[in-house]
Tab-separated table of C-alpha atoms in Angstrom:
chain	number	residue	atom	x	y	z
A	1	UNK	CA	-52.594	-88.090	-21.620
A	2	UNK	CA	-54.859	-90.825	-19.733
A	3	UNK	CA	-52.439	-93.604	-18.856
A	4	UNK	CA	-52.867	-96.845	-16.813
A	5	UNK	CA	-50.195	-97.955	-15.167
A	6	UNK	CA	-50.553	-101.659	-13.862
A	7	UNK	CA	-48.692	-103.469	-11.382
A	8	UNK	CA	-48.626	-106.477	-8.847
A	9	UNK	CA	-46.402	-106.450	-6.194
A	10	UNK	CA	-43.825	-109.759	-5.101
A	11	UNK	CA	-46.979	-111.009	-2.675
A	12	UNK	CA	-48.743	-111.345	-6.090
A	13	UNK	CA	-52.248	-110.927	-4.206
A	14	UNK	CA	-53.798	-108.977	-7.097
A	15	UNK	CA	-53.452	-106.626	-9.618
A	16	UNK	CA	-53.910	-102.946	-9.590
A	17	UNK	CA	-54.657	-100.798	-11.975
A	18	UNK	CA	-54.415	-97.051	-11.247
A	19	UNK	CA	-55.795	-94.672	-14.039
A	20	UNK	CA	-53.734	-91.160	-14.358
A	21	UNK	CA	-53.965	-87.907	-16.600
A	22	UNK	CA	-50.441	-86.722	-16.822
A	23	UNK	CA	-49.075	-83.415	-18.539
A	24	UNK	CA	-45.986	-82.093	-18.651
A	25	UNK	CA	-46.240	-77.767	-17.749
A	26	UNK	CA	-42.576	-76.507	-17.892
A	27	UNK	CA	-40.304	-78.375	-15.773
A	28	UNK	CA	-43.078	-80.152	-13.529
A	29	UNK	CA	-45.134	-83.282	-14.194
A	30	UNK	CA	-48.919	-83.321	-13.451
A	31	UNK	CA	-50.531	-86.144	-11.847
A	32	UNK	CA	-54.211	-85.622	-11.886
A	33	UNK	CA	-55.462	-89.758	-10.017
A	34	UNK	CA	-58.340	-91.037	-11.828
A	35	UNK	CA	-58.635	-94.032	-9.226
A	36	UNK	CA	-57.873	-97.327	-8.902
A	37	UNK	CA	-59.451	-100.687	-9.186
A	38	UNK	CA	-57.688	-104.247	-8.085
A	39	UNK	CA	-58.294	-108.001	-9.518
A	40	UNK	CA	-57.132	-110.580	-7.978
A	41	UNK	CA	-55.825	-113.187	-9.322
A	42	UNK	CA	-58.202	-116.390	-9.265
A	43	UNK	CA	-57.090	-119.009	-6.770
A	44	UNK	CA	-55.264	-121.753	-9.865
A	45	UNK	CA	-53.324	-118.965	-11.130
A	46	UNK	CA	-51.950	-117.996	-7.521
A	47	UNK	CA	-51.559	-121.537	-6.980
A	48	UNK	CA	-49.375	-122.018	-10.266
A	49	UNK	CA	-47.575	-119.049	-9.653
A	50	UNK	CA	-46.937	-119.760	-6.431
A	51	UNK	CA	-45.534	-123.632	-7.193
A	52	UNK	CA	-43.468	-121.868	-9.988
A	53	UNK	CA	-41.714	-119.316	-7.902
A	54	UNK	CA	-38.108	-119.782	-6.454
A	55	UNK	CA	-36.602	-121.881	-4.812
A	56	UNK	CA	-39.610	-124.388	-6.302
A	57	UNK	CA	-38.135	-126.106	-9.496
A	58	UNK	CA	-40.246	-125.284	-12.862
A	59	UNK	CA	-40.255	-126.153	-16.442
A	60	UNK	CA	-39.738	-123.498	-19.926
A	61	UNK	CA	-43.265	-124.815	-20.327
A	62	UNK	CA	-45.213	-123.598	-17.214
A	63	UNK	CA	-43.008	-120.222	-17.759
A	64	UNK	CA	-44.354	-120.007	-20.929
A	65	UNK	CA	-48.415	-120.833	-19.502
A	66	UNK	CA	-47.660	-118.342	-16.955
A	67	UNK	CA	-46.612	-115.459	-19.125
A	68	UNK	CA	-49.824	-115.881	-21.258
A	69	UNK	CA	-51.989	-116.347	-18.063
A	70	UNK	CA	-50.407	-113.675	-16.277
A	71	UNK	CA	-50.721	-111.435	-19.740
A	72	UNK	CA	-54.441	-112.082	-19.730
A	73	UNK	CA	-54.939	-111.252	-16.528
A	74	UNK	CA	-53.155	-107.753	-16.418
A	75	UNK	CA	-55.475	-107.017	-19.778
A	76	UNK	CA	-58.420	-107.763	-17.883
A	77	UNK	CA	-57.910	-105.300	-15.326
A	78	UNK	CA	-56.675	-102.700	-18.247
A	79	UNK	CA	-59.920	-103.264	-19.940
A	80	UNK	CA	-61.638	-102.509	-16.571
A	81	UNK	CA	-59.521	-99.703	-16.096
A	82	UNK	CA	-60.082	-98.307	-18.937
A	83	UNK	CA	-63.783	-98.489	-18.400
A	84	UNK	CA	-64.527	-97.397	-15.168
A	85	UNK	CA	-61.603	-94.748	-14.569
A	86	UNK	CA	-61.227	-93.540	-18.013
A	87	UNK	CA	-64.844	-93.469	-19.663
A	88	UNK	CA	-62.762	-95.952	-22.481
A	89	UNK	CA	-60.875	-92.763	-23.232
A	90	UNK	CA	-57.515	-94.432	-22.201
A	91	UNK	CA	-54.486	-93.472	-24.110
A	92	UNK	CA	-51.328	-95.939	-23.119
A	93	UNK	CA	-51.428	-98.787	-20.581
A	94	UNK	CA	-47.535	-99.224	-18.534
A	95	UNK	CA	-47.480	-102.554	-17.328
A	96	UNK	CA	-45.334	-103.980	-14.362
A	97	UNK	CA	-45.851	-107.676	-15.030
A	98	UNK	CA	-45.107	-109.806	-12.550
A	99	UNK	CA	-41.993	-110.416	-10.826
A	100	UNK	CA	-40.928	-114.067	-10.920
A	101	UNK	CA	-36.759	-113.929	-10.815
A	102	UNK	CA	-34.172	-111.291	-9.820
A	103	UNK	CA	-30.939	-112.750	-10.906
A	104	UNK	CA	-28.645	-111.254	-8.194
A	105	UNK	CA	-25.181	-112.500	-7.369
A	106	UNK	CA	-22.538	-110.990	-5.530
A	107	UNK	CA	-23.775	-107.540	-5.122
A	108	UNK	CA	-24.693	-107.227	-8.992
A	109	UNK	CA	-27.889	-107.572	-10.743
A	110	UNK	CA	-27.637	-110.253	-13.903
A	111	UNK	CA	-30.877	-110.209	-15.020
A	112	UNK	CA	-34.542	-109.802	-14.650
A	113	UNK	CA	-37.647	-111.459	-15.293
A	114	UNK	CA	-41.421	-110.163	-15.320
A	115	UNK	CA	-43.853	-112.193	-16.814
A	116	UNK	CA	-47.328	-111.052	-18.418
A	117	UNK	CA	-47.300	-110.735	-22.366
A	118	UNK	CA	-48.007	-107.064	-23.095
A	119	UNK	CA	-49.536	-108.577	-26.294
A	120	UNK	CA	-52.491	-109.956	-24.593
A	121	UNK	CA	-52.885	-106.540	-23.132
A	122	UNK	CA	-52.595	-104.515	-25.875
A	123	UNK	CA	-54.848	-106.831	-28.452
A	124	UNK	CA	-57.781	-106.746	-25.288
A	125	UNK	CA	-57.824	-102.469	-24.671
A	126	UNK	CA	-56.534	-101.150	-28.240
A	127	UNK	CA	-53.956	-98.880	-26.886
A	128	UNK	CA	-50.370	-99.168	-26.854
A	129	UNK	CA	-48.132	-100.596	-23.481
A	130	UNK	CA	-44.917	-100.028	-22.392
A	131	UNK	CA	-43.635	-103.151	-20.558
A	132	UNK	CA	-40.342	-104.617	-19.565
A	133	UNK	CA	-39.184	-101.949	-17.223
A	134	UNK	CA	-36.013	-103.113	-15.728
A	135	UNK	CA	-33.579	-104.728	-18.024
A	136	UNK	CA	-32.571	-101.502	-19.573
A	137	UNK	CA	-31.370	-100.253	-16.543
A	138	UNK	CA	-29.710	-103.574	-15.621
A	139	UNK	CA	-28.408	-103.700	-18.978
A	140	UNK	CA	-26.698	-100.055	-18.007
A	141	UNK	CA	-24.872	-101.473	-15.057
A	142	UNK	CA	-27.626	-101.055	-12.231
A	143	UNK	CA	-29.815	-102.667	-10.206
A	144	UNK	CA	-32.950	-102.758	-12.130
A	145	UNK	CA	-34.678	-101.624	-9.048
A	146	UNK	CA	-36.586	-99.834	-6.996
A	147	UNK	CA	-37.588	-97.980	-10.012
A	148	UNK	CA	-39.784	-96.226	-7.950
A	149	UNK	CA	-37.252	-94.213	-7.217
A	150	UNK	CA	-37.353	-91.308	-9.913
A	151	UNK	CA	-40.601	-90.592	-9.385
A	152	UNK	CA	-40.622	-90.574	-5.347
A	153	UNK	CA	-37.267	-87.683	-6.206
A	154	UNK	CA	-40.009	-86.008	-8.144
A	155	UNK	CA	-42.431	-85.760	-5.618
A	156	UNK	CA	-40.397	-84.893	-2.983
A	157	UNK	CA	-38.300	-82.406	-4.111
A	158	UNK	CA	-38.869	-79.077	-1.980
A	159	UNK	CA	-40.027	-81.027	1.134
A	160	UNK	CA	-38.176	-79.776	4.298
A	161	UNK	CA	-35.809	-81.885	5.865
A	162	UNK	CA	-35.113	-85.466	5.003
A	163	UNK	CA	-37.775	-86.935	3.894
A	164	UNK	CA	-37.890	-90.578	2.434
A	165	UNK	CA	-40.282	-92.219	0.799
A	166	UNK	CA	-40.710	-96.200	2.197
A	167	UNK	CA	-42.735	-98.624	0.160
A	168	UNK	CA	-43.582	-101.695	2.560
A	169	UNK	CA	-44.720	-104.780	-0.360
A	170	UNK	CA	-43.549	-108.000	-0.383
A	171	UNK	CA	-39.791	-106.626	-0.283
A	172	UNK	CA	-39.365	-102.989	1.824
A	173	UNK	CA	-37.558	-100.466	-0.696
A	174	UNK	CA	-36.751	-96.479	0.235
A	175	UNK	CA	-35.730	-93.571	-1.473
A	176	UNK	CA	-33.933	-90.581	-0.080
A	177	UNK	CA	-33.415	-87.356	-1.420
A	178	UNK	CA	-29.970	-87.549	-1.985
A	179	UNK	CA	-30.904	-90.339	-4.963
A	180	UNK	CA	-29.935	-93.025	-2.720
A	181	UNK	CA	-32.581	-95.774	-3.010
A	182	UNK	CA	-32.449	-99.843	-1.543
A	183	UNK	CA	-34.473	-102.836	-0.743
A	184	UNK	CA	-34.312	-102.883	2.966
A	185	UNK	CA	-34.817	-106.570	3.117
A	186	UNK	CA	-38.276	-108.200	3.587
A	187	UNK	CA	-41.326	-105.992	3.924
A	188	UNK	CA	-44.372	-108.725	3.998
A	189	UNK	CA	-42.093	-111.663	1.737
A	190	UNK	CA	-41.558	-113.437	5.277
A	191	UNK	CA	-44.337	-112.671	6.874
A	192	UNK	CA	-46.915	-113.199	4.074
A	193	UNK	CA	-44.744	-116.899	3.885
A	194	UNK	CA	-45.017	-117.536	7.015
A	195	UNK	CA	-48.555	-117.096	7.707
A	196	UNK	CA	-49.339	-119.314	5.124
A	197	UNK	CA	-47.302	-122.620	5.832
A	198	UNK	CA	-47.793	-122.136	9.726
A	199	UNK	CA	-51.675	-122.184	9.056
A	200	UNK	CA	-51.149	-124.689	6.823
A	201	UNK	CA	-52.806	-122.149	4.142
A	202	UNK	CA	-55.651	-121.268	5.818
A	203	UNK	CA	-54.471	-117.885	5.979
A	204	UNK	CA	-52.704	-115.922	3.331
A	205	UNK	CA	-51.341	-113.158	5.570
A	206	UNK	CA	-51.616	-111.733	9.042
A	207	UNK	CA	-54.999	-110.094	8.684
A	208	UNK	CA	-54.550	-106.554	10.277
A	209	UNK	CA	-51.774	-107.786	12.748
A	210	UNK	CA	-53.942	-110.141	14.708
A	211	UNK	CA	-51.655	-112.578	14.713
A	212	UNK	CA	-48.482	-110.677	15.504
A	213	UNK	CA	-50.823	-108.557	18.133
A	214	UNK	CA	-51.024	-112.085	20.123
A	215	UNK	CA	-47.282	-112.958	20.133
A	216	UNK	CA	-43.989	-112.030	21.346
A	217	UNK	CA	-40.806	-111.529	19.875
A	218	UNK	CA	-38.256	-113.928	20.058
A	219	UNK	CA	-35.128	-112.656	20.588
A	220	UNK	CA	-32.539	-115.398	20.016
A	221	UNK	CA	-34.676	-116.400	16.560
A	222	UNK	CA	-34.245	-112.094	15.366
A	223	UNK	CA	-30.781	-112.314	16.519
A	224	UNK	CA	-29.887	-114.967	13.945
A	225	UNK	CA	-32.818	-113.211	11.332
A	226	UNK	CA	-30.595	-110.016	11.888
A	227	UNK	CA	-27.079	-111.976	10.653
A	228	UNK	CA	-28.598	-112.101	7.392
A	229	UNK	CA	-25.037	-111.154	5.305
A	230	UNK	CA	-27.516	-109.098	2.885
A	231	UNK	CA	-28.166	-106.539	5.471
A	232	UNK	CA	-24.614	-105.022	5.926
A	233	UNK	CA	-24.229	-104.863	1.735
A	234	UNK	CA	-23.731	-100.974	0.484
A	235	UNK	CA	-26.222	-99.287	-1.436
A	236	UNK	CA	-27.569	-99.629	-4.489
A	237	UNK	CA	-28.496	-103.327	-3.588
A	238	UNK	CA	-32.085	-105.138	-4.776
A	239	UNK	CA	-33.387	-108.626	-3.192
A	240	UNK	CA	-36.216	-110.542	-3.403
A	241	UNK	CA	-38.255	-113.612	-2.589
A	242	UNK	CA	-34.981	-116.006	-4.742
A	243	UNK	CA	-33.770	-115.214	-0.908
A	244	UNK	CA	-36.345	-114.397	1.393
A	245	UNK	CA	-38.956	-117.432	1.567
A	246	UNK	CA	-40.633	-120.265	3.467
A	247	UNK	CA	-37.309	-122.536	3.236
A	248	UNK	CA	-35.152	-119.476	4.175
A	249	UNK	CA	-37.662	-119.323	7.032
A	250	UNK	CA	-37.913	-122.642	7.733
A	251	UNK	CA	-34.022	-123.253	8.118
A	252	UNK	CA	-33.605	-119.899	10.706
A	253	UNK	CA	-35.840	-121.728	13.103
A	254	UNK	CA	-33.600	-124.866	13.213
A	255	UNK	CA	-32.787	-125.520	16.530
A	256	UNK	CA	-35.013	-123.691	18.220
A	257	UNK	CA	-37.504	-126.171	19.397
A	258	UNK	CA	-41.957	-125.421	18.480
A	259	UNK	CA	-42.339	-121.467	18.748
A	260	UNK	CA	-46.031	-121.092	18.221
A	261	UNK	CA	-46.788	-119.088	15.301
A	262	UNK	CA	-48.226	-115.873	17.000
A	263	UNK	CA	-44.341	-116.004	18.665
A	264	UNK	CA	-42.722	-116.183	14.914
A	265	UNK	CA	-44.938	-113.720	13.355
A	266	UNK	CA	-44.315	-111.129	15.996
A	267	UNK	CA	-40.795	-111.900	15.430
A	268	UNK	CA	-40.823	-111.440	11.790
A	269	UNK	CA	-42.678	-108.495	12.018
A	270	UNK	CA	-40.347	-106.718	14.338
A	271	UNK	CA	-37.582	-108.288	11.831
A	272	UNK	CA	-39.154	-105.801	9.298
A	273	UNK	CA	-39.411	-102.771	11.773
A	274	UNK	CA	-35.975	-102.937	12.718
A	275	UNK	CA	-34.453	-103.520	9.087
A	276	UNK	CA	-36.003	-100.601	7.644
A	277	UNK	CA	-35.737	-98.155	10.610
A	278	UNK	CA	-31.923	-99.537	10.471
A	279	UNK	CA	-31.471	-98.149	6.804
A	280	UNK	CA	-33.792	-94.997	7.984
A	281	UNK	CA	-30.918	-94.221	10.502
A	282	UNK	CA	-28.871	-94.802	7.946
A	283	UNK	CA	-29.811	-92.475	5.431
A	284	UNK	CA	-30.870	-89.938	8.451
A	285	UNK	CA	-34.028	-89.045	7.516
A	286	UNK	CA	-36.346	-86.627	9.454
A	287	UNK	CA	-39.838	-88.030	7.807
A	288	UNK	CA	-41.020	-91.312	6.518
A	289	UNK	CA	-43.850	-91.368	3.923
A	290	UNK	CA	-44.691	-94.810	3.808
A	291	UNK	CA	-47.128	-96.799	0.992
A	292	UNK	CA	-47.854	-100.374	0.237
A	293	UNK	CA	-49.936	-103.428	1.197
A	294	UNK	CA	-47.478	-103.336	5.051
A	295	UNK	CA	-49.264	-100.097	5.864
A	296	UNK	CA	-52.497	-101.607	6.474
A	297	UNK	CA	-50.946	-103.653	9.069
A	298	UNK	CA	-51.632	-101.653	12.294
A	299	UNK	CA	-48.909	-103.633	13.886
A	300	UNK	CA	-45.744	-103.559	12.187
A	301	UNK	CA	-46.077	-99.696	11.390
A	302	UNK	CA	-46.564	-99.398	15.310
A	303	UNK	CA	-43.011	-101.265	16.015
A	304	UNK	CA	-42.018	-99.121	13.511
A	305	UNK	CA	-43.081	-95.883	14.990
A	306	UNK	CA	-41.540	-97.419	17.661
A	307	UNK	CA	-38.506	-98.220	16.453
A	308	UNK	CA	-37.592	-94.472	15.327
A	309	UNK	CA	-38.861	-91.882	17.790
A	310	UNK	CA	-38.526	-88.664	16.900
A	311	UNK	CA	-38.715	-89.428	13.487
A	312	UNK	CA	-42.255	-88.383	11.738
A	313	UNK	CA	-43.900	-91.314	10.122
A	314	UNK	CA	-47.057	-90.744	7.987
A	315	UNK	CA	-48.870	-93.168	4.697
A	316	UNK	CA	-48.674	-91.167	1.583
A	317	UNK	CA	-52.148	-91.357	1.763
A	318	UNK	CA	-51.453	-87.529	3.847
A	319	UNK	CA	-49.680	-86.190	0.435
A	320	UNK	CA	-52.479	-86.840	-2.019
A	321	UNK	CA	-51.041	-90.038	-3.128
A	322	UNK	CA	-53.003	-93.006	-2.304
A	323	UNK	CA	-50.730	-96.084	-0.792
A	324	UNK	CA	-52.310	-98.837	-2.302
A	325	UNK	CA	-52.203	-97.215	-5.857
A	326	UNK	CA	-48.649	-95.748	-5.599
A	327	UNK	CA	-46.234	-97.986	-7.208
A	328	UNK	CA	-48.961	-98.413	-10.085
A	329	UNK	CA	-49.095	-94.797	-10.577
A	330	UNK	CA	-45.359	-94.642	-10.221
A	331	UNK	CA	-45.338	-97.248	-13.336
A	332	UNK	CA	-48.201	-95.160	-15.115
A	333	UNK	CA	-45.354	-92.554	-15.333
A	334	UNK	CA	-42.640	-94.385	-16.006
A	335	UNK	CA	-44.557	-95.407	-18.712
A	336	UNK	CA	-45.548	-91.915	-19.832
A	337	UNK	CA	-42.007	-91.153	-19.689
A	338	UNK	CA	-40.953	-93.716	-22.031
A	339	UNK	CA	-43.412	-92.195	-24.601
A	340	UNK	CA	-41.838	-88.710	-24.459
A	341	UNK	CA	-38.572	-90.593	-25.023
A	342	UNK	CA	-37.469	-89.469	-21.651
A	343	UNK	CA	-35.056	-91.426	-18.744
A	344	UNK	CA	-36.877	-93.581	-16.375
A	345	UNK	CA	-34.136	-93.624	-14.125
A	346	UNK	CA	-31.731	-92.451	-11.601
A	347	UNK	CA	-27.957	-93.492	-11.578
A	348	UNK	CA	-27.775	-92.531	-8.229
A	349	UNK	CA	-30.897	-94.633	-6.950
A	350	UNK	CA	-30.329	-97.589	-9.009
A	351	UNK	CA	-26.534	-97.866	-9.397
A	352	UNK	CA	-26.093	-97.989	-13.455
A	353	UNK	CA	-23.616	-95.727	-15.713
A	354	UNK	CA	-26.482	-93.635	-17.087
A	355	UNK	CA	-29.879	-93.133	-16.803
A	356	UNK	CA	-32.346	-94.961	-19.272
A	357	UNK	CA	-35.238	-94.651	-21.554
A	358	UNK	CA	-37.455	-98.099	-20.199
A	359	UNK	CA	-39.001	-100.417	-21.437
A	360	UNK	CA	-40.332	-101.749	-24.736
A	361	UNK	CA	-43.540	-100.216	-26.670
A	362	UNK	CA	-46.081	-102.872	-28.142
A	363	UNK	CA	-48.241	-101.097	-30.580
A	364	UNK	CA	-52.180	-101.055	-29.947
A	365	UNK	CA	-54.682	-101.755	-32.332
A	366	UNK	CA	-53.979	-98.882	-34.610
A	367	UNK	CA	-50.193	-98.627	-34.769
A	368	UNK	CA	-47.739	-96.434	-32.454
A	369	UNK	CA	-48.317	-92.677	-32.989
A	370	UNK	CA	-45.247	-91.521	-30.838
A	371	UNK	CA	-45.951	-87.410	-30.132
A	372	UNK	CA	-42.834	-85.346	-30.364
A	373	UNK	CA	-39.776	-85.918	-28.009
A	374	UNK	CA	-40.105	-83.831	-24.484
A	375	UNK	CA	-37.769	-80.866	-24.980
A	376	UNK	CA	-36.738	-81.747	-21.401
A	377	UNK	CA	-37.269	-84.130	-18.471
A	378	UNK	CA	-39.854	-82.467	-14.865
A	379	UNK	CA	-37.863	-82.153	-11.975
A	380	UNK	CA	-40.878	-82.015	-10.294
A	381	UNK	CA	-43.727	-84.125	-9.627
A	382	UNK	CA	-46.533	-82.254	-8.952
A	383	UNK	CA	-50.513	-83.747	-7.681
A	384	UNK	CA	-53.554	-81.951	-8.393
């Protein structure tokens, strides 16, 4: 089956769309990648997303311009999709939506919210979508996150040692074998923040490091970044940017006089280094097989390199699965999942009671053909 899974990250730069022909054979899944293609998201919709997004106060009305926005948006990459990866022979589109609350309060997960009406999507390509990924899982008792998870156990099953696999967005999440899967803390949230109110939004990120190349950590300022109370939590445990943004920034550097912004972004970037090789040690992993937008910065993988010798760090890129299209493929087969009426889930990565079927099914243009029920779930992700 040709799916497209679609997904934009909690930096909501842009939208990917990653086109895959999956098949179950036995007790393995086969991912055969079609490609990818991003759209990002014209500069008002950013804008109103951004001004919409926690801790910034909105209205039921803006949610409810966003979610059609947002909806239209996702269909326009699924339409390109469709084209240029599938020849228009698409079959199912699994759509992420956009991430714009994580109701978490003491330790628990309350709720969810991703925004981009599958309607718009389906009505634009013809095919079905699965969307609305995580409240099932919350509803069971877990986290609702990383969701990633099942198919990183997939994929790694069989490797030797520890391996984990590290996904570096907006928030850092990892998975180990064991099931055991977390948000780390801030992967590019801070950062990404950062760079943009200390350039007065000139620039929307660090741009390859540069920026955190020139500085140099402040020690006193990651000292009190370190405190953060979420950091010592157990596992399962999800955050997001409801925590991590500008403000949160903006009140750790109370007190500490004008640090130039080369000086916080080195700081913030080694903040991210030491957080995730922290819950590396933790987990005591032999390999790291990192993806996401943070790999492209040559920095902050450097301090992390640094920051766990002797422990091999490579981009999934190395395994056959491209970084920048991961977590949209990962969606792709959630969604396929869902289809075959088979768990999307993890108890062990994501905390709940059970595991889950996910998601919700919107039909396409000519109704929901459902094929038969999987007579069992892969334990293995396989790439070809």
């Amino acid at each position: 089956m040709r799916v497209i899974g679609l997904m934009s990250g909690t930096s909501y730069d842009a939208i990917d769309a990653a086109a895959a022909e999956l098949t179950l054979d036995g007790d393995s899944l086969v991912l055969r990648p079609l490609g990818l293609v991003s759209e990002t998201y014209d500069d008002g919709l950013r804008d109103t997303l951004a001004a919409a997004l926690p801790p910034a106060p909105t209205s039921l009305a803006e949610v409810c311009r966003l979610d059609t926005l947002i909806g239209q948006a996702f269909a326009a990459a699924a339409v390109r999709a469709d084209r240029e990866l599938c020849d228009g022979q698409g079959e199912l589109v699994a759509s992420h939506g956009q991430t714009v609350y994580h109701w978490a309060q003491d330790g628990q997960v309350r709720g969810t919210l991703q925004l981009g009406q599958p309607a718009w999507i389906a009505e634009a390509t013809g095919l079905p979508v699965v969307a609305d990924f995580r409240p099932r899982d919350i509803a069971a008792g877990g986290q609702g996150a990383p969701l990633v998870s099942l198919v990183d156990l997939l994929w790694l099953r069989g490797r030797p040692g520890t391996p984990v696999a590290l996904n570096l967005g907006g928030i850092a999440n990892l998975t180990a074998p064991d099931g055991t899967a977390f948000d780390t803390g801030p992967a590019c949230a801070l950062l990404d923040a950062a760079t943009r109110g200390l350039s007065g939004g000139r620039l929307p990120y660090d741009v390859d490091g540069a920026l955190a190349a020139r500085g140099t950590v402040h020690e006193p300022l990651l000292q009190r970044l370190l405190a953060e109370p979420y950091y010592a939590l157990p596992a399962p445990k999800t955050t997001g940017k409801e925590l991590f943004h500008l403000g949160y920034l903006r009140d750790a550097l109370a007190g500490f006089g004008t640090l130039t912004a080369e000086d916080v972004i080195a700081t913030l970037t080694r903040l991210t280094a030491r957080t995730v090789a922290d819950a590396v040690r933790a987990v005591r992993a032999t390999e790291v097989i990192a993806s996401g937008g943070g790999t492209r910065n040559p920095v902050l993988m450097a301090m992390l390199g640094a920051e766990l010798p002797g422990v091999a760090l490579c981009t999934s890129d190395a395994l056959g699965l491209p970084s920048d299209a991961k977590e949209a493929y990962a969606f792709a087969v959630l969604g396929f999942l869902t289809l075959l009426g088979l768990a999307g889930t993890d108890p062990a990565s994501t905390g709940a009671r059970h595991p889950s079927v996910l998601g919700s099914i919107t039909p396409g243009r000519d109704g929901l053909r459902v094929p038969p029920r999987a007579d069992r779930a892969p334990v293995r992700l396989v790439l070809k």
